[in-house]
PDB file of C-alpha atoms and ligand atoms in Angstrom:
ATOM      1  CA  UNK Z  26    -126.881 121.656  35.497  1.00 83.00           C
ATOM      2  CA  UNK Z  27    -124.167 120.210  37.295  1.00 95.00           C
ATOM      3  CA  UNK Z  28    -122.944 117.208  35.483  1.00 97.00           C
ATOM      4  CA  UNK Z  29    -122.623 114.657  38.677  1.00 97.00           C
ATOM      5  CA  UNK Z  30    -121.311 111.640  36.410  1.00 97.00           C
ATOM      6  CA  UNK Z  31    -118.653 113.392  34.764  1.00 97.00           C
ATOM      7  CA  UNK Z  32    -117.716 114.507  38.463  1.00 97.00           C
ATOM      8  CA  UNK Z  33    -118.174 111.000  39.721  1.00 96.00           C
ATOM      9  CA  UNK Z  34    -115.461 109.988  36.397  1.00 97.00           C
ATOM     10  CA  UNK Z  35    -112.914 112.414  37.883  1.00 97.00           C
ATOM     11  CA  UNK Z  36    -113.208 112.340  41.501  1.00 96.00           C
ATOM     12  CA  UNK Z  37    -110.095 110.333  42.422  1.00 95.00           C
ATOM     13  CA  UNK Z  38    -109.712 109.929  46.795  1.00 95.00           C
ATOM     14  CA  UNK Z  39    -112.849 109.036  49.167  1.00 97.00           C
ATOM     15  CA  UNK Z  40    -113.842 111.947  50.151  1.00 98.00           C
ATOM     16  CA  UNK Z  41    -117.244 112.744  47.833  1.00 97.00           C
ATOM     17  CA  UNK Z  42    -118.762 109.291  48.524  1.00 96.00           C
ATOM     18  CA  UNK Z  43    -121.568 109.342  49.607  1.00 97.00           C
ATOM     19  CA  UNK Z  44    -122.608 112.298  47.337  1.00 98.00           C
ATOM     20  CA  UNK Z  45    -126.511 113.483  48.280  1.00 98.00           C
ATOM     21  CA  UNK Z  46    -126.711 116.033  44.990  1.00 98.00           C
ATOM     22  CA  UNK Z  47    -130.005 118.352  44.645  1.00 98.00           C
ATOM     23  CA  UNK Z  48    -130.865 120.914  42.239  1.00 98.00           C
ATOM     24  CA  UNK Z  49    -132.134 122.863  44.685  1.00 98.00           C
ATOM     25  CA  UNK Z  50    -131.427 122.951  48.257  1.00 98.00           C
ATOM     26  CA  UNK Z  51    -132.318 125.201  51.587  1.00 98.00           C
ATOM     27  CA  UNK Z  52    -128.161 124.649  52.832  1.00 98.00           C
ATOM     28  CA  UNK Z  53    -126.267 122.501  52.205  1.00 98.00           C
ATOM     29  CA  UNK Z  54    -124.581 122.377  55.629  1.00 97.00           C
ATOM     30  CA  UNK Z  55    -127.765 122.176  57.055  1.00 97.00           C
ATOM     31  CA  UNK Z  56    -128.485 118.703  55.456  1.00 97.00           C
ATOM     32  CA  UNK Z  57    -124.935 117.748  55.999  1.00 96.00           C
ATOM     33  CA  UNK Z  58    -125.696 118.194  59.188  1.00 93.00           C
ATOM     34  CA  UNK Z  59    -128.591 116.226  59.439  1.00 92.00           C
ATOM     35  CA  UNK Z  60    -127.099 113.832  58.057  1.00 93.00           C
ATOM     36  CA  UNK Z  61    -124.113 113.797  60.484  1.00 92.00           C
ATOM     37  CA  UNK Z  62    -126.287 113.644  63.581  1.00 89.00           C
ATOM     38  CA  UNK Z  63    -127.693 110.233  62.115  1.00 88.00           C
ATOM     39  CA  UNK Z  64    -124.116 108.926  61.889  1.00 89.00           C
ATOM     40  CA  UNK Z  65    -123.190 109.762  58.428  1.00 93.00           C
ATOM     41  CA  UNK Z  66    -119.821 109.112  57.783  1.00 94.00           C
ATOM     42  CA  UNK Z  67    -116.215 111.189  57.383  1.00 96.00           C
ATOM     43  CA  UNK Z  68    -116.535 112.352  53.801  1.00 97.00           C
ATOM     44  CA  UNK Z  69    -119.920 112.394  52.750  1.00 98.00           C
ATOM     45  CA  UNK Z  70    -120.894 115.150  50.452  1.00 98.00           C
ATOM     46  CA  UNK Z  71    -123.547 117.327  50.308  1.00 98.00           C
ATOM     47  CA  UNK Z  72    -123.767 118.789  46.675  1.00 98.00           C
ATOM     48  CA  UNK Z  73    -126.609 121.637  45.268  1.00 98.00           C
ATOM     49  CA  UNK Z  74    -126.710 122.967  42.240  1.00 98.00           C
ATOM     50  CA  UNK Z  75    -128.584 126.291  43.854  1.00 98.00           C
ATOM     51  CA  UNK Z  76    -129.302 126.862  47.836  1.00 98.00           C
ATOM     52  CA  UNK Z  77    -132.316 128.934  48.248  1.00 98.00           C
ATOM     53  CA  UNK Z  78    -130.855 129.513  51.947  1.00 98.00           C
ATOM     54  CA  UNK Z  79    -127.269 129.247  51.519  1.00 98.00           C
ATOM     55  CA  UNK Z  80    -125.657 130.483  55.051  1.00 98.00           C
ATOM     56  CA  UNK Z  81    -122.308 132.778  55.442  1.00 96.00           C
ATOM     57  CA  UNK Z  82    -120.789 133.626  58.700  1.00 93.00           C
ATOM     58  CA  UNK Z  83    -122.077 135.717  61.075  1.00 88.00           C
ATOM     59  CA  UNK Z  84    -125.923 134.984  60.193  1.00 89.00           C
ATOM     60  CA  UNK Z  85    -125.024 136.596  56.423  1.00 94.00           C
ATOM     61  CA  UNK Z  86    -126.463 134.981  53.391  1.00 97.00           C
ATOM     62  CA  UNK Z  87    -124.553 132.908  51.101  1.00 98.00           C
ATOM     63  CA  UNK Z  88    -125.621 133.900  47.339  1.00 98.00           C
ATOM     64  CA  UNK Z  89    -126.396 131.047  45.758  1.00 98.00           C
ATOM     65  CA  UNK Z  90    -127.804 131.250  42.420  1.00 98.00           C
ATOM     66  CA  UNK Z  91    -128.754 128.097  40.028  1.00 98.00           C
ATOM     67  CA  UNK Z  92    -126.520 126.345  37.368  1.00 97.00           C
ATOM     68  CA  UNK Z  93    -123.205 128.272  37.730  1.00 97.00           C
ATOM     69  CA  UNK Z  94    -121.057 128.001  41.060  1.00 98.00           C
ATOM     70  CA  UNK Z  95    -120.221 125.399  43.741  1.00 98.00           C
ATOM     71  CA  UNK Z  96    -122.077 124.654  47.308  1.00 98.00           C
ATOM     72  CA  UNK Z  97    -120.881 121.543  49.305  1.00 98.00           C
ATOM     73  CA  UNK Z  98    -120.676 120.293  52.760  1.00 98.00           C
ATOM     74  CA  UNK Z  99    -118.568 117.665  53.772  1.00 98.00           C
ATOM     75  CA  UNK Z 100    -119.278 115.768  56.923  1.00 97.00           C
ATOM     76  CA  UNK Z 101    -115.720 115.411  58.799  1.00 96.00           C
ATOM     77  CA  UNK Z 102    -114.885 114.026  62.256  1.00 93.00           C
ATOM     78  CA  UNK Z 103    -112.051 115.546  63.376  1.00 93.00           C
ATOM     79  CA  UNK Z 104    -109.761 115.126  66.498  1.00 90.00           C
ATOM     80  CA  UNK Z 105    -110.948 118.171  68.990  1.00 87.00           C
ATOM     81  CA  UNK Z 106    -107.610 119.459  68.993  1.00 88.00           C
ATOM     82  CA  UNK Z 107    -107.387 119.445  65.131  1.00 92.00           C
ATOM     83  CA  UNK Z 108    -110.635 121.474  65.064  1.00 90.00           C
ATOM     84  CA  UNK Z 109    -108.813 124.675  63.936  1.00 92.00           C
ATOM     85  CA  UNK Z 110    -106.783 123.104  61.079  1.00 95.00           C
ATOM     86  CA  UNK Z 111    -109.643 122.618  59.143  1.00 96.00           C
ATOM     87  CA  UNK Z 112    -111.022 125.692  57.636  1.00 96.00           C
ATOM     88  CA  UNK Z 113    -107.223 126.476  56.739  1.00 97.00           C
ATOM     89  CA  UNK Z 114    -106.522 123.527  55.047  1.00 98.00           C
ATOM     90  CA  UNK Z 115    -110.602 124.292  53.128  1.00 98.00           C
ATOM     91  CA  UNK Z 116    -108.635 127.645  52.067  1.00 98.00           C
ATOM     92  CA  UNK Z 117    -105.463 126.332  50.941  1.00 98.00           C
ATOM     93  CA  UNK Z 118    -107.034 123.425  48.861  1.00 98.00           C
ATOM     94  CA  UNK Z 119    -109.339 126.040  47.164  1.00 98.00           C
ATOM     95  CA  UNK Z 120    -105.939 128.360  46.642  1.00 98.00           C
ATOM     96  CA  UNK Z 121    -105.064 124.344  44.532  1.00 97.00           C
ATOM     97  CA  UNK Z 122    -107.828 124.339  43.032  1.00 97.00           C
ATOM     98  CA  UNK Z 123    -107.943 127.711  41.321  1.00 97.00           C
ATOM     99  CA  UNK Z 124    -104.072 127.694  40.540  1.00 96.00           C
ATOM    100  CA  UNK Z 125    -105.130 124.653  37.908  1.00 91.00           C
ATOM    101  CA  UNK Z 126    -106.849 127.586  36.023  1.00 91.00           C
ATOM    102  CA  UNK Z 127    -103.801 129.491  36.116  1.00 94.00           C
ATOM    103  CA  UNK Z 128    -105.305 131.735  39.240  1.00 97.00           C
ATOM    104  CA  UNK Z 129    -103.585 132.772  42.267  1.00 97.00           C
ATOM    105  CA  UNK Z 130    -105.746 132.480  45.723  1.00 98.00           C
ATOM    106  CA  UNK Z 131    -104.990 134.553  48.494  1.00 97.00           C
ATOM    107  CA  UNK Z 132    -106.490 133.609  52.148  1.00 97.00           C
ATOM    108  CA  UNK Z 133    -107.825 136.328  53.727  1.00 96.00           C
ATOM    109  CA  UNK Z 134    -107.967 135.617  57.896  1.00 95.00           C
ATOM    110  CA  UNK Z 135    -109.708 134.208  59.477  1.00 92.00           C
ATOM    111  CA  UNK Z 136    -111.221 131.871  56.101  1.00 90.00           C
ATOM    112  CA  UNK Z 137    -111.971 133.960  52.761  1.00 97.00           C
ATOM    113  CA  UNK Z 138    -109.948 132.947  49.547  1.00 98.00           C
ATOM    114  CA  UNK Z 139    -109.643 136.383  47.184  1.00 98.00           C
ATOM    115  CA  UNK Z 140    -108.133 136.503  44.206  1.00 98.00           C
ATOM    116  CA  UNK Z 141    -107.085 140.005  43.115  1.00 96.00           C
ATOM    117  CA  UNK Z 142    -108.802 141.660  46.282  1.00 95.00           C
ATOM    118  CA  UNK Z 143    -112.257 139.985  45.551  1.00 97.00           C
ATOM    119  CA  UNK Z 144    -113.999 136.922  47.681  1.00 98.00           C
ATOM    120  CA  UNK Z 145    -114.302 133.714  45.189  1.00 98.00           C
ATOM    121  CA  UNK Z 146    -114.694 131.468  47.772  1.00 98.00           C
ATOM    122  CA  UNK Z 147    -116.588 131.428  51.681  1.00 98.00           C
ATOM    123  CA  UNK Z 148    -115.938 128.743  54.061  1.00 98.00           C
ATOM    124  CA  UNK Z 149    -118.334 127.594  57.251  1.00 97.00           C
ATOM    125  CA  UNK Z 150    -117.418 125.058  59.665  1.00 96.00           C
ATOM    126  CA  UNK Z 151    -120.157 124.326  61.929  1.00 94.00           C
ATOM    127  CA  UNK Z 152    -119.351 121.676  64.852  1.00 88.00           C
ATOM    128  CA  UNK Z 153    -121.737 120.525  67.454  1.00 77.00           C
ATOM    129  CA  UNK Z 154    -119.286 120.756  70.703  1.00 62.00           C
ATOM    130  CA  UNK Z 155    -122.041 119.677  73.440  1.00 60.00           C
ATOM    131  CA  UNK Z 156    -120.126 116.258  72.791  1.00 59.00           C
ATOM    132  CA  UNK Z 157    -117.087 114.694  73.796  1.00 53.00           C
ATOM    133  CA  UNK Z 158    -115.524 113.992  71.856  1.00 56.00           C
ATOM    134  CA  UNK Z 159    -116.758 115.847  68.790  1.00 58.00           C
ATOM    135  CA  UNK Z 160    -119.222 114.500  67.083  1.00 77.00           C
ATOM    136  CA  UNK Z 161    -118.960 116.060  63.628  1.00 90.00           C
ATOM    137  CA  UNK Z 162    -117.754 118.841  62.133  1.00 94.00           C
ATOM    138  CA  UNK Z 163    -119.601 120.627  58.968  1.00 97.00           C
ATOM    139  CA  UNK Z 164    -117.156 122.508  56.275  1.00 98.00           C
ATOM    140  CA  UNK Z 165    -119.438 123.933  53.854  1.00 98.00           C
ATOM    141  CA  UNK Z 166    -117.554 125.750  50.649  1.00 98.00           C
ATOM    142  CA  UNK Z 167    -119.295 128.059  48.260  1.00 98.00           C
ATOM    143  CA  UNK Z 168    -117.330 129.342  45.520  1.00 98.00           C
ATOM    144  CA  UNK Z 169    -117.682 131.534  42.461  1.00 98.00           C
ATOM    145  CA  UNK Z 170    -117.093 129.658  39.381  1.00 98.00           C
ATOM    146  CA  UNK Z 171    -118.958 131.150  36.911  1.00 98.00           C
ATOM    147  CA  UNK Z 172    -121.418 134.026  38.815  1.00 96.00           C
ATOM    148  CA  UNK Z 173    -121.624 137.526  38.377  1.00 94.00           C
ATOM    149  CA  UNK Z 174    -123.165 139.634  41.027  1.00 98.00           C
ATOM    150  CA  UNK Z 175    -126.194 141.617  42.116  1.00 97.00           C
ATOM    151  CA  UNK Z 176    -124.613 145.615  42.576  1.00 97.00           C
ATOM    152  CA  UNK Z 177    -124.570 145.183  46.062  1.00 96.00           C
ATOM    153  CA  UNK Z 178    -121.756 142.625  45.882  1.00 97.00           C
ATOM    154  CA  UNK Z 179    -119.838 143.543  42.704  1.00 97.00           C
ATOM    155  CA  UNK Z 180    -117.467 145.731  44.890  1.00 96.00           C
ATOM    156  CA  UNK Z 181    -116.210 142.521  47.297  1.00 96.00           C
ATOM    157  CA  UNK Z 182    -117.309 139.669  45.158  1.00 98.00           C
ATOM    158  CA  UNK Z 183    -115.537 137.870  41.902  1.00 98.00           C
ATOM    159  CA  UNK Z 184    -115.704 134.094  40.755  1.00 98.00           C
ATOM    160  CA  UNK Z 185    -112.936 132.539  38.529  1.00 98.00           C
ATOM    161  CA  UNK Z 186    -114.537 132.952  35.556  1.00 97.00           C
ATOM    162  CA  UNK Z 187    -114.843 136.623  35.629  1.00 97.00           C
ATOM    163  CA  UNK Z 188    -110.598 136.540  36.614  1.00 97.00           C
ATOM    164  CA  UNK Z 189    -109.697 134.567  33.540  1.00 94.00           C
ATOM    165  CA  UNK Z 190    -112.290 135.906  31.156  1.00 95.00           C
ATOM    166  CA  UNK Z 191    -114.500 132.498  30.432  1.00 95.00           C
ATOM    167  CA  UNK Z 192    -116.782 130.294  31.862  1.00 96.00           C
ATOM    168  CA  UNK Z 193    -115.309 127.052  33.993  1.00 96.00           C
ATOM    169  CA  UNK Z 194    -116.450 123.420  33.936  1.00 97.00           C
ATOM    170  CA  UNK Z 195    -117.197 122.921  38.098  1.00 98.00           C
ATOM    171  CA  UNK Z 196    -117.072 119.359  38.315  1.00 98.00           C
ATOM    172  CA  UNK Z 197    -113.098 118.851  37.855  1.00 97.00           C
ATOM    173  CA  UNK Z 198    -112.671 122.227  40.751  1.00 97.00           C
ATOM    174  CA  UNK Z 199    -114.506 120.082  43.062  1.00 98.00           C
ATOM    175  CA  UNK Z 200    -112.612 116.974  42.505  1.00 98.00           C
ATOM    176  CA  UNK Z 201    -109.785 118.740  42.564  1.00 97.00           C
ATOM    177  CA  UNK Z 202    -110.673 120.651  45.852  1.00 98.00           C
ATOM    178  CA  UNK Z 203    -111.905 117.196  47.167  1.00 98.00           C
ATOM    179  CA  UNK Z 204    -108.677 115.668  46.440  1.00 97.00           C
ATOM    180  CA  UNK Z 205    -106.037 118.095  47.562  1.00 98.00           C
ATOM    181  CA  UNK Z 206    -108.155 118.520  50.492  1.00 98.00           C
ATOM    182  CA  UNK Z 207    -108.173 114.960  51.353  1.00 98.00           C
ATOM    183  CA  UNK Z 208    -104.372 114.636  51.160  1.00 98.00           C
ATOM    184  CA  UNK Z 209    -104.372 117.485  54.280  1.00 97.00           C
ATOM    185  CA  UNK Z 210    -106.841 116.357  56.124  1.00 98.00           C
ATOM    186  CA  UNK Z 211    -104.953 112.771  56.437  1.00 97.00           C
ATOM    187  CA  UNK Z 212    -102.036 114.428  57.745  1.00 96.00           C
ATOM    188  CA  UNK Z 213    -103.702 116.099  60.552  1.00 96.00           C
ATOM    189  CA  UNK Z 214    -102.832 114.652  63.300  1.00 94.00           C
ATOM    190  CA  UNK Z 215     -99.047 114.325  62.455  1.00 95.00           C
ATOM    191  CA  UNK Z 216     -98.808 118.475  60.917  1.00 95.00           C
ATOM    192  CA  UNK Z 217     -97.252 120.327  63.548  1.00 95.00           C
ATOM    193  CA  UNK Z 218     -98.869 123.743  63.540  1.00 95.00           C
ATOM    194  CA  UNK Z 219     -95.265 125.658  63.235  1.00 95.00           C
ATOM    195  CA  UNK Z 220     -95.559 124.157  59.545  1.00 96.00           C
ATOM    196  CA  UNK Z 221     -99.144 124.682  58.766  1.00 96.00           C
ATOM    197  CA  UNK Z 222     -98.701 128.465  59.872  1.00 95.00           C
ATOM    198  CA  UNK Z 223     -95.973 129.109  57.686  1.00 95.00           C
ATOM    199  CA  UNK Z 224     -97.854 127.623  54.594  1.00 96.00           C
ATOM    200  CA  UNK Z 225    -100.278 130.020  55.300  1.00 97.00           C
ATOM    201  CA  UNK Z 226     -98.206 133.015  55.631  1.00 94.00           C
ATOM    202  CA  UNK Z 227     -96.988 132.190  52.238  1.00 95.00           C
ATOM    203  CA  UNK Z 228    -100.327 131.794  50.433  1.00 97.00           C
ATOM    204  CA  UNK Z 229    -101.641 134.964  52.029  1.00 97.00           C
ATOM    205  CA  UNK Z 230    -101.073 138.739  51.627  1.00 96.00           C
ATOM    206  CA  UNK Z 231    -102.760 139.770  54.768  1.00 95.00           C
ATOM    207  CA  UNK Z 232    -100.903 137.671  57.540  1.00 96.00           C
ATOM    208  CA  UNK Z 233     -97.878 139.032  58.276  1.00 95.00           C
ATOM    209  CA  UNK Z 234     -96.533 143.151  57.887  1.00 95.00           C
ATOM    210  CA  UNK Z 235    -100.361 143.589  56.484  1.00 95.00           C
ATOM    211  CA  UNK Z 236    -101.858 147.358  57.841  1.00 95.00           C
ATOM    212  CA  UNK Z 237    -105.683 146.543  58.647  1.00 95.00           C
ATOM    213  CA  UNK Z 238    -108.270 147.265  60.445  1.00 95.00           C
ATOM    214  CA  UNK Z 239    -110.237 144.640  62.300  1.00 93.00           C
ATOM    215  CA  UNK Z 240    -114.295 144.919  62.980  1.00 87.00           C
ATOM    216  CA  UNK Z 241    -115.435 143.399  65.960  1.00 80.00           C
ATOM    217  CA  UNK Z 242    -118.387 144.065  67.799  1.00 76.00           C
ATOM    218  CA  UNK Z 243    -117.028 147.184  69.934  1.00 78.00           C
ATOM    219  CA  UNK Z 244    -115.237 148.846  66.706  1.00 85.00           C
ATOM    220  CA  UNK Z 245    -112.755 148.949  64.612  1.00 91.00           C
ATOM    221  CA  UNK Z 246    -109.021 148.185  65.887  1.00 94.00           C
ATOM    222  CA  UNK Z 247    -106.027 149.206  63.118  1.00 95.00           C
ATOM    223  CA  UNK Z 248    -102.458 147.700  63.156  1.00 96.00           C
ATOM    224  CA  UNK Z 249    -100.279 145.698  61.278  1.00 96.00           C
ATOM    225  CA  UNK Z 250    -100.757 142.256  61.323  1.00 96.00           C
ATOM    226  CA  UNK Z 251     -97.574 139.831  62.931  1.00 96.00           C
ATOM    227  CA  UNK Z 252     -99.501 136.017  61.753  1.00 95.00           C
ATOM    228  CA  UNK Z 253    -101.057 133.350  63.737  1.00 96.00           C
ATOM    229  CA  UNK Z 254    -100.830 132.481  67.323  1.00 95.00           C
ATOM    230  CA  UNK Z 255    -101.259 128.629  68.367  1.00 92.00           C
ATOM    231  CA  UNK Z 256    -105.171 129.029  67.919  1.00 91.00           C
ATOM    232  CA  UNK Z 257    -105.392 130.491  64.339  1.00 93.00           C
ATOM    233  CA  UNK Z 258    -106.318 133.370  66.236  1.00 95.00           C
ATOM    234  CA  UNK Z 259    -104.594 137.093  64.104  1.00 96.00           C
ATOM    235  CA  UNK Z 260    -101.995 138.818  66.208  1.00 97.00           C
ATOM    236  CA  UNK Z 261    -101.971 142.616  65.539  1.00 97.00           C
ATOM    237  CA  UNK Z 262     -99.463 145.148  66.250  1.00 97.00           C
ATOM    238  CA  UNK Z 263    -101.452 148.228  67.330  1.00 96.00           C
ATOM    239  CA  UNK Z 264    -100.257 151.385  69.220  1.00 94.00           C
ATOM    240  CA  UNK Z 265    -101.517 150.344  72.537  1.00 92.00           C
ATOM    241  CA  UNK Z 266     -99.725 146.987  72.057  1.00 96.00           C
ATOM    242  CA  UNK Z 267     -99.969 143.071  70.359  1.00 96.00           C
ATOM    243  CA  UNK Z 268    -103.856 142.194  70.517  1.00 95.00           C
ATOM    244  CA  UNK Z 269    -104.866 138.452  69.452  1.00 96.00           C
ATOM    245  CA  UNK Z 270    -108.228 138.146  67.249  1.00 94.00           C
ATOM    246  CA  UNK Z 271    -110.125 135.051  67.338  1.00 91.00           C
ATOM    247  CA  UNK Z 272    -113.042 136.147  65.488  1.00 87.00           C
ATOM    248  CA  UNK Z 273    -113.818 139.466  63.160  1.00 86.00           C
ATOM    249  CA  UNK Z 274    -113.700 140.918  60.195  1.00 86.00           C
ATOM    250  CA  UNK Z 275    -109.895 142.497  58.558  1.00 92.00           C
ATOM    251  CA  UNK Z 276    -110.191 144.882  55.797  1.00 89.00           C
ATOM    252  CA  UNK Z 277    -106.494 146.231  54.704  1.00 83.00           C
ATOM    253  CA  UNK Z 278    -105.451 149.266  54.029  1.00 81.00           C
ATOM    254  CA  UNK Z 279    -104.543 148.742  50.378  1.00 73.00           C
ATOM    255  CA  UNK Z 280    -107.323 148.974  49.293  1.00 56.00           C
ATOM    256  CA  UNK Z 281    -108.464 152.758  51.187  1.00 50.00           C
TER     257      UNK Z 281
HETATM  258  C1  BTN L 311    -118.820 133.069  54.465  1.00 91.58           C
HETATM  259  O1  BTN L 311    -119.629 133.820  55.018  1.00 91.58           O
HETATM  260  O2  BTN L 311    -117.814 133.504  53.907  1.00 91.58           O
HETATM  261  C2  BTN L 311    -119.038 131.582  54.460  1.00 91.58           C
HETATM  262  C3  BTN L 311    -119.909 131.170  53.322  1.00 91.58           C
HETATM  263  C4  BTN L 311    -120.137 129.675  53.226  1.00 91.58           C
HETATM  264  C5  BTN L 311    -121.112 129.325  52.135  1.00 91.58           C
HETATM  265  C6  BTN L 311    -121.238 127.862  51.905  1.00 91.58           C
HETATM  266  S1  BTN L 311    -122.133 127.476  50.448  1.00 91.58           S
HETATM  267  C7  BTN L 311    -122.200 125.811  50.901  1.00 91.58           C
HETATM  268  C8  BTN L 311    -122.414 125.743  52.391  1.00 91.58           C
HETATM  269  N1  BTN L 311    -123.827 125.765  52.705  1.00 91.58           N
HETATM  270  C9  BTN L 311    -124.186 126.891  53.312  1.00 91.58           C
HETATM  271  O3  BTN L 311    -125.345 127.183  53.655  1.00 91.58           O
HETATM  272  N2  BTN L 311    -123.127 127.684  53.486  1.00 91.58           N
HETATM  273  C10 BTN L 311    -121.919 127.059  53.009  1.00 91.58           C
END
């Protein structure tokens, strides 16, 4: 069971308050955003201890087994124009987070945090853009603390106990997460993206001089990958040319 007091002890900035914590929970973005749409507010927290129908990207599953990783939502309210900063600033507090246990993150485009190859750590904003301005943003984080996987996933999948060989407490990764994503999230407005880009270049293997091939719905497109353009979007070098990615899958060519 997730021990919410001894979270509550070392959660140390605002974000987290409100908590709404369940042992069991359909999504927790989809309460999160429940809650959003009755007005709560920036920071509230959406905490299970299991999701029985834990969402990924793309319609995929999130697995979400009981009593051994993390599943959150925050509710944010962005600027609009900020709306792209914040699953990269999700990715690089996680890449914080794990480095306290001595682990080195590595975002994978457009917002997967791996650690030696593997996923640890999925990240889903949802927004409701019918508004102006936004009305709320969702960024829902699962990651592997202490899981081990079902076959079909022990190819792609590892959690940070399995990389340093014994089982983690999750309360102080969340506070930690919560914090160091906090400090980001209050420089928004003022981070040019010229300096957010280059952080990410340097905490990931994949954005820049990278060979991979990107899935999208007509195929798969190879090149070598030359970073971000103004949109987060992946630019990639192929032989007919640059080509700009705003949504997809990568998979590099390491690991073939
Ligand atoms: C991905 O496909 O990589 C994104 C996975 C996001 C999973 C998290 S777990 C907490 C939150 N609630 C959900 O239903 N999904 C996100």
């Amino acid at each position: 069971m997730f021990n919410v007091h001894d979270f509550e002890k070392k959660r140390k900035g605002t974000f987290g308050k409100p908590l709404y914590y369940f042992e069991t929970l359909g999504s927790t973005n989809s309460f999160a955003e429940d809650l959003a749409r009755e007005g709560a507010s920036e920071g509230t927290l959406v905490l299970a201890n299991e999701q029985t129908e834990g969402k990924g990207r793309k319609a995929n599953s999130w697995y979400s087994p009981p009593d051994c990783n993390l599943y959150f939502s925050l509710v944010l309210r962005p600027d609009p124009s900020r709306l792209t900063y914040v699953p990269f600033l999700a990715g690089l507090a996680v890449v914080h987070a794990v480095k306290n246990h001595g682990l080195e993150g590595d975002l994978k485009w457009p917002n997967d945090v791996l650690i030696n190859e593997k996923k640890v750590c999925g990240i889903l904003v949802q927004t409701v853009s019918d508004q102006t301005p936004l009305a709320y943003a969702i960024l829902g984080c699962g990651i592997n603390v202490n899981s081990s996987f079902p076959p079909e996933l022990q190819e792609t999948a590892t959690s940070i106990a399995m990389e340093n060989g014994r089982s983690v407490a999750r309360e102080p990764i969340l506070a930690d997460f919560l914090l160091e994503f906090e400090r980001r999230y209050e420089r928004i407005d003022r981070m040019p993206w010229s300096v957010l880009c280059r952080e990410l270049e340097s905490t990931s293997s994949y954005l820049r001089g990278c060979e991979v091939e990107v899935r999208e719905s007509g195929g798969t497109v190879r090149g070598i990958t030359e970073g971000l353009d103004g949109f987060g979007g992946l630019i990639l070098r192929t032989e007919d040319g640059s080509r700009v990615f705003y949504a997809g899958e990568i998979q590099s060519c390491r690991k073939k």
